[in-house]
């Protein structure tokens, strides 16, 4: 059973465009929602995270939008760059410590 | 600050053979995790240690997988006997606190296992 559902599976964006990745969850016990970025041959690295008491968090070109009532959250990458080409994973964790990851989105930014 | 170290980076074995992966977490990190990442999927937790005690091993296939963390530092994950479906990247991560929702997980580069 997939605790966190992520879409799309892959995404191709022109340089300078906006990349949008969506995630949804069911478990209302989740209280922390991080996004991880993974380059080929590397481990995932934390990109940005949000708690359910805020609806939006922005760090540079990366923004998380959070809709608690819909149990959905999304990652927006503004002014996408070729260096952003990577696989992005949303995740969620309940008070029980474990991080549940989505299935990943492979982003390709075309120069 | 040194990151999470894992070895070997790559391993190819025949089914029914055994394999062991090693992880050295970031110094001072009390919590250590082993994740399995099958190609095209997100990482899935296998086991979580707090110091040298097991916090969560509910997803660990205990008939073939085992893990230990001696002295609360390094950890070893073993698979015996391996099956074809064990082909995956095994990621080790560490965290300075018990709950990942108060901090981030730091991942190693992973150990890629291919079972033939």
Tab-separated table of C-alpha atoms in Angstrom:
chain	number	residue	atom	x	y	z
A	1	UNK	CA	0.000	0.000	0.000
A	2	UNK	CA	1.501	3.289	-1.130
A	3	UNK	CA	1.231	5.757	1.750
A	4	UNK	CA	2.176	8.752	-0.410
A	5	UNK	CA	1.060	8.983	-4.038
A	6	UNK	CA	3.183	11.087	-6.373
A	7	UNK	CA	2.660	12.331	-9.916
A	8	UNK	CA	3.759	12.681	-12.623
A	9	UNK	CA	6.254	9.860	-13.011
A	10	UNK	CA	8.329	11.954	-15.384
A	11	UNK	CA	8.366	15.596	-16.402
A	12	UNK	CA	10.113	17.496	-19.174
A	13	UNK	CA	10.335	21.268	-18.855
A	14	UNK	CA	12.038	23.954	-20.896
A	15	UNK	CA	14.713	26.026	-19.213
A	16	UNK	CA	13.084	28.936	-17.438
A	17	UNK	CA	9.760	27.157	-17.105
A	18	UNK	CA	7.873	26.051	-13.994
A	19	UNK	CA	8.066	22.441	-12.822
A	20	UNK	CA	5.165	21.174	-10.716
A	21	UNK	CA	5.098	17.849	-8.886
A	22	UNK	CA	2.094	16.709	-6.887
A	23	UNK	CA	1.667	14.392	-3.932
A	24	UNK	CA	-1.289	13.122	-1.941
A	25	UNK	CA	-1.614	11.230	1.315
A	26	UNK	CA	-4.313	9.632	3.442
A	27	UNK	CA	-2.769	9.266	6.885
A	28	UNK	CA	-3.832	12.259	8.990
A	29	UNK	CA	-1.096	11.398	11.491
A	30	UNK	CA	1.556	12.690	9.064
A	31	UNK	CA	3.035	15.874	10.492
A	32	UNK	CA	6.098	16.609	8.389
A	33	UNK	CA	6.358	16.718	4.621
A	34	UNK	CA	9.847	16.903	3.122
A	35	UNK	CA	10.930	16.852	-0.497
A	36	UNK	CA	14.135	15.061	-1.414
A	37	UNK	CA	16.242	15.514	-4.546
A	38	UNK	CA	18.279	12.627	-5.916
A	39	UNK	CA	20.912	12.779	-8.643
A	40	UNK	CA	22.012	9.579	-10.443
A	41	UNK	CA	24.376	7.528	-8.324
A	42	UNK	CA	23.767	9.638	-5.241
A	43	UNK	CA	21.595	9.313	-2.196
A	44	UNK	CA	18.540	11.537	-1.734
A	45	UNK	CA	19.174	14.933	-0.155
A	46	UNK	CA	16.659	17.125	1.634
A	47	UNK	CA	15.508	19.994	-0.567
A	48	UNK	CA	12.726	21.682	1.378
A	49	UNK	CA	10.138	20.664	3.970
A	50	UNK	CA	6.854	21.908	5.393
A	51	UNK	CA	4.670	21.280	8.422
A	52	UNK	CA	0.860	21.163	8.140
A	53	UNK	CA	0.345	24.379	10.096
A	54	UNK	CA	1.399	26.494	7.097
A	55	UNK	CA	0.051	26.521	3.554
A	56	UNK	CA	3.192	27.548	1.721
A	57	UNK	CA	6.937	27.588	2.165
A	58	UNK	CA	9.398	29.168	-0.211
A	59	UNK	CA	13.153	28.756	-0.407
A	60	UNK	CA	14.721	30.426	-3.398
A	61	UNK	CA	13.215	28.974	-6.562
A	62	UNK	CA	11.546	26.112	-4.685
A	63	UNK	CA	8.069	26.402	-3.152
A	64	UNK	CA	5.921	23.860	-1.346
A	65	UNK	CA	2.177	24.405	-1.427
A	66	UNK	CA	0.211	22.483	1.190
A	67	UNK	CA	-3.545	21.831	1.272
A	68	UNK	CA	-4.374	20.165	4.570
A	69	UNK	CA	-8.088	19.674	3.871
A	70	UNK	CA	-7.377	17.989	0.542
A	71	UNK	CA	-4.378	16.102	1.966
A	72	UNK	CA	-2.262	17.225	-0.950
A	73	UNK	CA	1.025	19.020	-1.321
A	74	UNK	CA	3.086	20.047	-4.283
A	75	UNK	CA	6.557	21.234	-5.220
A	76	UNK	CA	6.953	24.154	-7.601
A	77	UNK	CA	10.327	24.877	-9.171
A	78	UNK	CA	10.381	28.336	-10.673
A	79	UNK	CA	12.780	29.301	-13.477
A	80	UNK	CA	13.784	25.646	-13.897
A	81	UNK	CA	17.433	25.099	-14.814
A	82	UNK	CA	19.242	22.144	-16.443
A	83	UNK	CA	21.008	21.610	-13.122
A	84	UNK	CA	17.604	20.863	-11.568
A	85	UNK	CA	17.374	17.699	-13.679
A	86	UNK	CA	17.072	14.951	-11.064
A	87	UNK	CA	14.525	12.660	-9.439
A	88	UNK	CA	12.333	14.293	-6.829
A	89	UNK	CA	10.650	12.396	-4.014
A	90	UNK	CA	7.955	13.703	-1.749
A	91	UNK	CA	7.758	12.100	1.662
A	92	UNK	CA	5.726	12.210	4.825
A	93	UNK	CA	6.229	11.077	8.367
A	94	UNK	CA	3.907	10.408	11.253
A	95	UNK	CA	4.865	10.711	14.886
A	96	UNK	CA	6.229	7.166	14.646
A	97	UNK	CA	9.439	8.332	12.988
A	98	UNK	CA	9.370	6.516	9.652
A	99	UNK	CA	9.640	8.486	6.393
A	100	UNK	CA	7.228	7.251	3.714
A	101	UNK	CA	8.428	8.189	0.245
A	102	UNK	CA	6.466	8.717	-2.951
A	103	UNK	CA	7.430	6.840	-6.094
A	104	UNK	CA	9.491	9.706	-7.497
A	105	UNK	CA	9.350	12.117	-10.439
A	106	UNK	CA	12.164	12.226	-12.949
A	107	UNK	CA	12.569	15.850	-14.007
A	108	UNK	CA	14.420	16.775	-17.180
A	109	UNK	CA	15.031	20.451	-17.906
A	110	UNK	CA	15.838	21.072	-21.543
A	111	UNK	CA	18.321	23.900	-22.227
B	1	UNK	CA	31.966	17.176	8.031
B	2	UNK	CA	32.191	13.710	6.513
B	3	UNK	CA	28.972	12.275	5.117
B	4	UNK	CA	27.456	8.825	5.480
B	5	UNK	CA	29.868	6.230	4.132
B	6	UNK	CA	28.700	2.998	2.537
B	7	UNK	CA	30.474	0.039	0.992
B	8	UNK	CA	30.641	-1.675	-1.334
B	9	UNK	CA	29.145	0.637	-3.952
B	10	UNK	CA	28.320	-2.224	-6.288
B	11	UNK	CA	27.842	-5.939	-5.781
B	12	UNK	CA	26.784	-8.674	-8.180
B	13	UNK	CA	25.897	-12.093	-6.787
B	14	UNK	CA	24.044	-15.204	-7.822
B	15	UNK	CA	20.703	-16.010	-6.216
B	16	UNK	CA	20.957	-17.958	-2.963
B	17	UNK	CA	24.359	-16.410	-2.224
B	18	UNK	CA	24.897	-14.047	0.681
B	19	UNK	CA	25.978	-10.406	0.767
B	20	UNK	CA	26.769	-7.827	3.417
B	21	UNK	CA	26.687	-4.045	3.272
B	22	UNK	CA	28.437	-1.697	5.644
B	23	UNK	CA	27.488	1.787	6.778
B	24	UNK	CA	29.311	4.395	8.817
B	25	UNK	CA	26.964	7.237	9.795
B	26	UNK	CA	27.822	10.854	10.391
B	27	UNK	CA	29.686	11.218	13.660
B	28	UNK	CA	27.369	11.836	16.574
B	29	UNK	CA	24.187	10.782	14.780
B	30	UNK	CA	22.216	8.550	17.117
B	31	UNK	CA	19.696	7.273	14.586
B	32	UNK	CA	20.584	5.051	11.659
B	33	UNK	CA	18.290	3.784	8.908
B	34	UNK	CA	18.559	1.200	6.149
B	35	UNK	CA	16.321	1.797	3.142
B	36	UNK	CA	15.747	-0.373	0.079
B	37	UNK	CA	15.270	1.476	-3.210
B	38	UNK	CA	14.078	-0.683	-6.085
B	39	UNK	CA	14.563	0.822	-9.544
B	40	UNK	CA	11.819	3.312	-10.317
B	41	UNK	CA	10.485	3.398	-6.761
B	42	UNK	CA	10.958	5.492	-3.676
B	43	UNK	CA	13.093	4.303	-0.780
B	44	UNK	CA	11.381	1.916	1.632
B	45	UNK	CA	12.483	1.618	5.248
B	46	UNK	CA	13.919	-1.742	6.223
B	47	UNK	CA	15.157	-1.021	9.722
B	48	UNK	CA	15.768	1.904	12.056
B	49	UNK	CA	18.244	1.949	14.942
B	50	UNK	CA	18.405	4.368	17.847
B	51	UNK	CA	21.974	4.043	19.110
B	52	UNK	CA	22.388	0.236	19.042
B	53	UNK	CA	18.734	-0.628	19.676
B	54	UNK	CA	16.138	-1.426	17.027
B	55	UNK	CA	13.278	1.103	16.801
B	56	UNK	CA	11.437	-0.302	13.781
B	57	UNK	CA	12.106	-3.446	11.764
B	58	UNK	CA	8.539	-4.177	10.732
B	59	UNK	CA	9.382	-4.084	7.001
B	60	UNK	CA	12.551	-6.197	7.252
B	61	UNK	CA	12.168	-9.682	5.692
B	62	UNK	CA	13.615	-11.397	8.707
B	63	UNK	CA	13.830	-14.819	7.092
B	64	UNK	CA	16.651	-13.540	4.893
B	65	UNK	CA	17.658	-10.066	6.029
B	66	UNK	CA	19.491	-9.174	9.213
B	67	UNK	CA	21.086	-6.008	10.489
B	68	UNK	CA	23.117	-4.969	13.453
B	69	UNK	CA	24.617	-1.807	14.802
B	70	UNK	CA	27.473	-2.554	17.124
B	71	UNK	CA	28.441	0.024	19.734
B	72	UNK	CA	25.856	2.419	18.328
B	73	UNK	CA	28.042	3.507	15.415
B	74	UNK	CA	28.679	1.381	12.300
B	75	UNK	CA	26.005	-0.901	10.936
B	76	UNK	CA	25.930	-3.988	8.742
B	77	UNK	CA	23.009	-5.233	6.649
B	78	UNK	CA	23.146	-8.854	5.524
B	79	UNK	CA	21.078	-10.780	3.028
B	80	UNK	CA	21.204	-14.584	3.097
B	81	UNK	CA	20.117	-16.195	0.840
B	82	UNK	CA	19.548	-13.542	-1.801
B	83	UNK	CA	16.610	-13.639	-4.199
B	84	UNK	CA	16.234	-12.008	-7.604
B	85	UNK	CA	13.775	-9.475	-6.150
B	86	UNK	CA	16.443	-8.226	-3.740
B	87	UNK	CA	18.121	-6.417	-6.637
B	88	UNK	CA	18.019	-2.804	-5.486
B	89	UNK	CA	20.044	0.042	-4.061
B	90	UNK	CA	20.479	-0.210	-0.311
B	91	UNK	CA	20.650	3.237	1.222
B	92	UNK	CA	21.936	4.008	4.664
B	93	UNK	CA	20.877	7.243	6.329
B	94	UNK	CA	21.521	8.857	9.677
B	95	UNK	CA	19.906	11.550	11.738
B	96	UNK	CA	21.027	13.411	14.836
B	97	UNK	CA	17.628	13.016	16.475
B	98	UNK	CA	15.154	10.202	16.918
B	99	UNK	CA	12.288	11.795	15.048
B	100	UNK	CA	12.892	12.759	11.410
B	101	UNK	CA	10.201	15.401	11.666
B	102	UNK	CA	12.481	17.513	13.797
B	103	UNK	CA	15.397	17.200	11.409
B	104	UNK	CA	16.538	15.752	8.141
B	105	UNK	CA	17.913	12.402	7.130
B	106	UNK	CA	21.394	12.325	5.644
B	107	UNK	CA	21.762	9.592	3.050
B	108	UNK	CA	24.840	7.797	1.807
B	109	UNK	CA	25.381	7.123	-1.893
B	110	UNK	CA	24.017	3.612	-1.573
B	111	UNK	CA	25.114	0.079	-2.367
B	112	UNK	CA	23.735	-1.262	-5.633
B	113	UNK	CA	22.988	-4.993	-5.511
B	114	UNK	CA	22.335	-7.084	-8.595
B	115	UNK	CA	21.162	-10.658	-8.039
B	116	UNK	CA	21.505	-12.933	-11.079
